[in-house]
Amino acid sequence: MFGAVDNPEDYIQILEKNHLNYKIHIDAAYGGFVYPFSNKASAINFENQKISSITIDAHKMLQAPYGTGVFICREGLIENVLTKEAEYVEGMDLTLCGSRSGANAVAVWMILFTYGPFGWCEKIRILQIRTEWLCEQLEALNVNYFREPFMNIVTIEAQNINQELVKKFDLVPQKHDENNQWYKIVIMDHVEIDHLMTFITDLKATIQKNIETIEV
């Protein structure tokens, strides 16, 4: 919901302090196609020898077909996640054949190939600039929000958002009931500064209206 990023070292230190055998898996479902490109100093990758495997959902940030994902692990660990042999298949089925469509894998390859390393970095940088702009506007309005540095997700306290704003901008709630406390904005390609400016203008008008109501 918040786009928060855990520090693997917090877990590694405790595990090693207690002399436990362990594997560290990184669930980079959304941030895997954002964080490594926006935070060049990040150690959440295989340069960290304590990290064993990483998963990324390609149907999120990469916008590949739904159900498309990437799983990467260190050599010698893949055997731990393979499904059991099917009696009617000779040997292990490790290819794109059978009932699994290869179209999703091809789609991921094509998207990555089309952008290339520099094109994708440029895209992420643009999204970061837009996200930073939104945060600056919220700060100017004294609106409380949370944003993980280097991520393109901004979560705003619900007390500043009315249902008109929710409906108009299709904001994502933390909870779909009266106990909701946060609304999320994900800065994607189609969310441009003009759209964010319209949101900020409406939000400012809502806040001003609430102030006038209280004063009356």
Short mmCIF file of C-alpha atoms in Angstrom, two decimals:
data_model
loop_
_atom_site.label_atom_id
_atom_site.label_comp_id
_atom_site.label_asym_id
_atom_site.label_seq_id
_atom_site.Cartn_x
_atom_site.Cartn_y
_atom_site.Cartn_z
CA MET A 1 0.00 0.00 0.00
CA PHE A 2 2.72 2.47 1.00
CA GLY A 3 5.48 1.34 -1.34
CA ALA A 4 7.71 0.87 1.69
CA VAL A 5 11.09 -0.85 1.31
CA ASP A 6 12.52 -3.09 4.03
CA ASN A 7 16.23 -3.14 4.80
CA PRO A 8 17.45 -6.77 4.52
CA GLU A 9 20.27 -6.03 6.96
CA ASP A 10 17.74 -5.65 9.79
CA TYR A 11 16.87 -9.32 9.38
CA ILE A 12 20.34 -10.56 8.49
CA GLN A 13 21.89 -9.15 11.67
CA ILE A 14 19.36 -10.89 13.92
CA LEU A 15 19.55 -14.20 12.04
CA GLU A 16 23.33 -14.28 12.15
CA LYS A 17 23.45 -13.11 15.76
CA ASN A 18 21.44 -16.22 16.65
CA HIS A 19 23.55 -18.46 14.37
CA LEU A 20 20.56 -19.61 12.29
CA ASN A 21 20.57 -21.13 8.84
CA TYR A 22 18.51 -18.95 6.54
CA LYS A 23 17.72 -17.78 3.03
CA ILE A 24 16.69 -14.18 2.24
CA HIS A 25 14.01 -13.77 -0.43
CA ILE A 26 13.23 -10.30 -1.81
CA ASP A 27 9.58 -9.73 -2.72
CA ALA A 28 10.07 -6.93 -5.24
CA ALA A 29 6.58 -7.36 -6.69
CA TYR A 30 6.11 -3.68 -7.51
CA GLY A 31 9.38 -1.96 -6.68
CA GLY A 32 11.62 -4.35 -8.58
CA PHE A 33 11.28 -2.30 -11.75
CA VAL A 34 11.58 1.03 -9.91
CA TYR A 35 13.87 0.99 -6.87
CA PRO A 36 17.04 -0.44 -8.48
CA PHE A 37 16.90 2.29 -11.14
CA SER A 38 16.02 5.22 -8.88
CA ASN A 39 18.36 4.29 -6.01
CA LYS A 40 21.78 3.51 -7.44
CA ALA A 41 23.16 2.98 -3.93
CA SER A 42 20.66 0.23 -3.15
CA ALA A 43 22.13 -3.01 -1.80
CA ILE A 44 18.92 -4.98 -2.39
CA ASN A 45 20.36 -7.09 -5.19
CA PHE A 46 22.66 -10.06 -5.73
CA GLU A 47 25.74 -7.99 -4.92
CA ASN A 48 24.57 -8.61 -1.36
CA GLN A 49 25.80 -12.17 -0.83
CA LYS A 50 23.12 -12.81 1.80
CA ILE A 51 20.23 -12.40 -0.68
CA SER A 52 19.16 -15.73 -2.15
CA SER A 53 16.29 -14.94 -4.52
CA ILE A 54 14.15 -12.15 -5.94
CA THR A 55 10.67 -12.02 -7.47
CA ILE A 56 9.19 -9.18 -9.55
CA ASP A 57 5.65 -8.81 -10.92
CA ALA A 58 6.04 -7.71 -14.52
CA HIS A 59 2.30 -6.98 -14.86
CA LYS A 60 2.63 -4.04 -12.44
CA MET A 61 5.26 -1.42 -13.19
CA LEU A 62 6.34 -3.07 -16.44
CA GLN A 63 2.67 -3.31 -17.54
CA ALA A 64 3.11 -6.73 -19.11
CA PRO A 65 0.09 -9.08 -19.37
CA TYR A 66 -1.47 -9.96 -16.01
CA GLY A 67 0.07 -12.97 -14.29
CA THR A 68 3.54 -12.29 -15.69
CA GLY A 69 6.41 -12.40 -13.27
CA VAL A 70 10.15 -12.84 -12.91
CA PHE A 71 11.89 -15.17 -10.46
CA ILE A 72 15.67 -15.11 -10.06
CA CYS A 73 17.74 -17.12 -7.60
CA ARG A 74 21.32 -18.09 -7.00
CA GLU A 75 22.80 -21.13 -8.67
CA GLY A 76 21.84 -24.36 -6.96
CA LEU A 77 18.61 -23.09 -5.39
CA ILE A 78 16.13 -23.49 -8.25
CA GLU A 79 15.57 -27.15 -7.36
CA ASN A 80 13.88 -26.02 -4.14
CA VAL A 81 11.04 -24.28 -5.96
CA LEU A 82 10.34 -26.65 -8.85
CA THR A 83 7.05 -28.52 -8.88
CA LYS A 84 7.08 -32.29 -8.74
CA GLU A 85 7.31 -34.30 -11.92
CA ALA A 86 4.08 -35.09 -13.70
CA GLU A 87 3.81 -38.83 -14.29
CA TYR A 88 2.84 -38.30 -17.92
CA VAL A 89 5.88 -36.08 -18.68
CA GLU A 90 9.33 -37.55 -19.17
CA GLY A 91 11.79 -35.70 -16.94
CA MET A 92 11.31 -32.22 -15.50
CA ASP A 93 9.14 -29.77 -17.44
CA LEU A 94 11.29 -26.63 -17.28
CA THR A 95 10.42 -25.05 -20.63
CA LEU A 96 7.65 -22.84 -22.00
CA CYS A 97 5.87 -25.84 -23.51
CA GLY A 98 2.80 -27.65 -22.30
CA SER A 99 -0.15 -25.74 -20.83
CA ARG A 100 1.90 -22.67 -19.99
CA SER A 101 1.73 -19.94 -22.59
CA GLY A 102 5.04 -18.51 -23.72
CA ALA A 103 3.35 -15.25 -24.76
CA ASN A 104 3.82 -13.65 -21.35
CA ALA A 105 7.55 -14.34 -21.31
CA VAL A 106 7.86 -12.99 -24.84
CA ALA A 107 5.91 -9.86 -23.81
CA VAL A 108 8.31 -9.16 -20.93
CA TRP A 109 11.31 -9.63 -23.20
CA MET A 110 9.86 -7.31 -25.85
CA ILE A 111 9.04 -4.56 -23.32
CA LEU A 112 12.53 -4.66 -21.82
CA PHE A 113 14.15 -4.86 -25.26
CA THR A 114 12.11 -1.90 -26.53
CA TYR A 115 13.06 0.37 -23.63
CA GLY A 116 16.61 -0.81 -23.25
CA PRO A 117 18.60 0.01 -20.08
CA PHE A 118 18.85 3.74 -20.81
CA GLY A 119 15.25 4.18 -21.90
CA TRP A 120 13.94 2.54 -18.75
CA CYS A 121 16.22 4.63 -16.51
CA GLU A 122 14.97 7.77 -18.24
CA LYS A 123 11.36 6.71 -17.70
CA ILE A 124 11.90 6.07 -13.98
CA ARG A 125 13.67 9.41 -13.59
CA ILE A 126 10.71 11.25 -15.12
CA LEU A 127 8.32 9.47 -12.76
CA GLN A 128 10.55 10.41 -9.82
CA ILE A 129 10.44 14.07 -10.83
CA ARG A 130 6.64 13.98 -10.99
CA THR A 131 6.45 12.23 -7.62
CA GLU A 132 8.75 14.78 -6.03
CA TRP A 133 6.61 17.58 -7.47
CA LEU A 134 3.47 16.11 -5.92
CA CYS A 135 5.17 15.78 -2.53
CA GLU A 136 6.32 19.41 -2.66
CA GLN A 137 2.74 20.55 -3.33
CA LEU A 138 1.39 18.47 -0.45
CA GLU A 139 3.99 19.91 1.89
CA ALA A 140 2.99 23.43 0.82
CA LEU A 141 -0.60 22.59 1.81
CA ASN A 142 0.55 21.04 5.12
CA VAL A 143 -1.04 17.75 4.08
CA ASN A 144 0.40 14.66 5.78
CA TYR A 145 1.64 11.96 3.42
CA PHE A 146 4.09 9.06 3.25
CA ARG A 147 6.51 8.42 0.44
CA GLU A 148 9.34 5.92 0.45
CA PRO A 149 12.38 7.71 -1.01
CA PHE A 150 13.11 6.59 -4.59
CA MET A 151 9.59 5.16 -5.08
CA ASN A 152 6.76 6.60 -7.19
CA ILE A 153 3.95 5.97 -4.68
CA VAL A 154 2.48 8.71 -2.48
CA THR A 155 0.02 7.81 0.29
CA ILE A 156 -2.10 10.67 1.68
CA GLU A 157 -3.99 10.77 4.97
CA ALA A 158 -7.69 10.19 4.39
CA GLN A 159 -8.75 13.12 6.57
CA ASN A 160 -7.74 15.47 3.76
CA ILE A 161 -9.66 13.59 1.06
CA ASN A 162 -13.42 13.72 0.48
CA GLN A 163 -15.49 11.33 -1.65
CA GLU A 164 -15.64 13.77 -4.55
CA LEU A 165 -11.87 13.64 -4.88
CA VAL A 166 -11.86 9.86 -4.48
CA LYS A 167 -14.36 9.41 -7.28
CA LYS A 168 -12.92 12.04 -9.63
CA PHE A 169 -9.33 10.82 -9.39
CA ASP A 170 -10.04 7.14 -8.72
CA LEU A 171 -7.91 7.15 -5.56
CA VAL A 172 -6.98 3.78 -4.02
CA PRO A 173 -7.99 3.37 -0.34
CA GLN A 174 -6.03 1.42 2.23
CA LYS A 175 -9.30 -0.15 3.40
CA HIS A 176 -12.64 -0.33 1.62
CA ASP A 177 -14.70 0.63 4.67
CA GLU A 178 -15.30 3.50 7.10
CA ASN A 179 -12.01 2.72 8.89
CA ASN A 180 -9.88 3.77 5.93
CA GLN A 181 -7.06 6.14 6.91
CA TRP A 182 -5.03 6.49 3.69
CA TYR A 183 -5.41 6.98 -0.06
CA LYS A 184 -2.71 6.07 -2.54
CA ILE A 185 -1.55 7.76 -5.73
CA VAL A 186 0.75 5.77 -8.03
CA ILE A 187 2.67 7.96 -10.46
CA MET A 188 2.68 6.07 -13.76
CA ASP A 189 3.33 7.26 -17.34
CA HIS A 190 -0.21 8.52 -17.83
CA VAL A 191 -0.16 10.52 -14.57
CA GLU A 192 1.38 13.75 -15.82
CA ILE A 193 2.04 17.04 -14.02
CA ASP A 194 -1.13 18.53 -15.51
CA HIS A 195 -3.20 15.77 -13.89
CA LEU A 196 -1.41 16.21 -10.58
CA MET A 197 -1.90 19.96 -10.75
CA THR A 198 -5.65 19.47 -11.21
CA PHE A 199 -5.69 17.18 -8.18
CA ILE A 200 -3.74 19.67 -6.05
CA THR A 201 -6.06 22.49 -7.11
CA ASP A 202 -9.14 20.48 -6.11
CA LEU A 203 -7.49 19.33 -2.89
CA LYS A 204 -6.62 22.92 -1.99
CA ALA A 205 -10.22 23.98 -2.62
CA THR A 206 -11.49 21.14 -0.43
CA ILE A 207 -9.18 22.09 2.43
CA GLN A 208 -10.18 25.73 2.16
CA LYS A 209 -13.86 24.77 2.20
CA ASN A 210 -13.34 22.67 5.32
CA ILE A 211 -11.58 25.59 7.03
CA GLU A 212 -14.44 27.95 6.18
CA THR A 213 -16.97 25.43 7.51
CA ILE A 214 -15.11 25.14 10.80
CA GLU A 215 -14.88 28.92 11.13
CA VAL A 216 -18.63 29.32 10.56
#
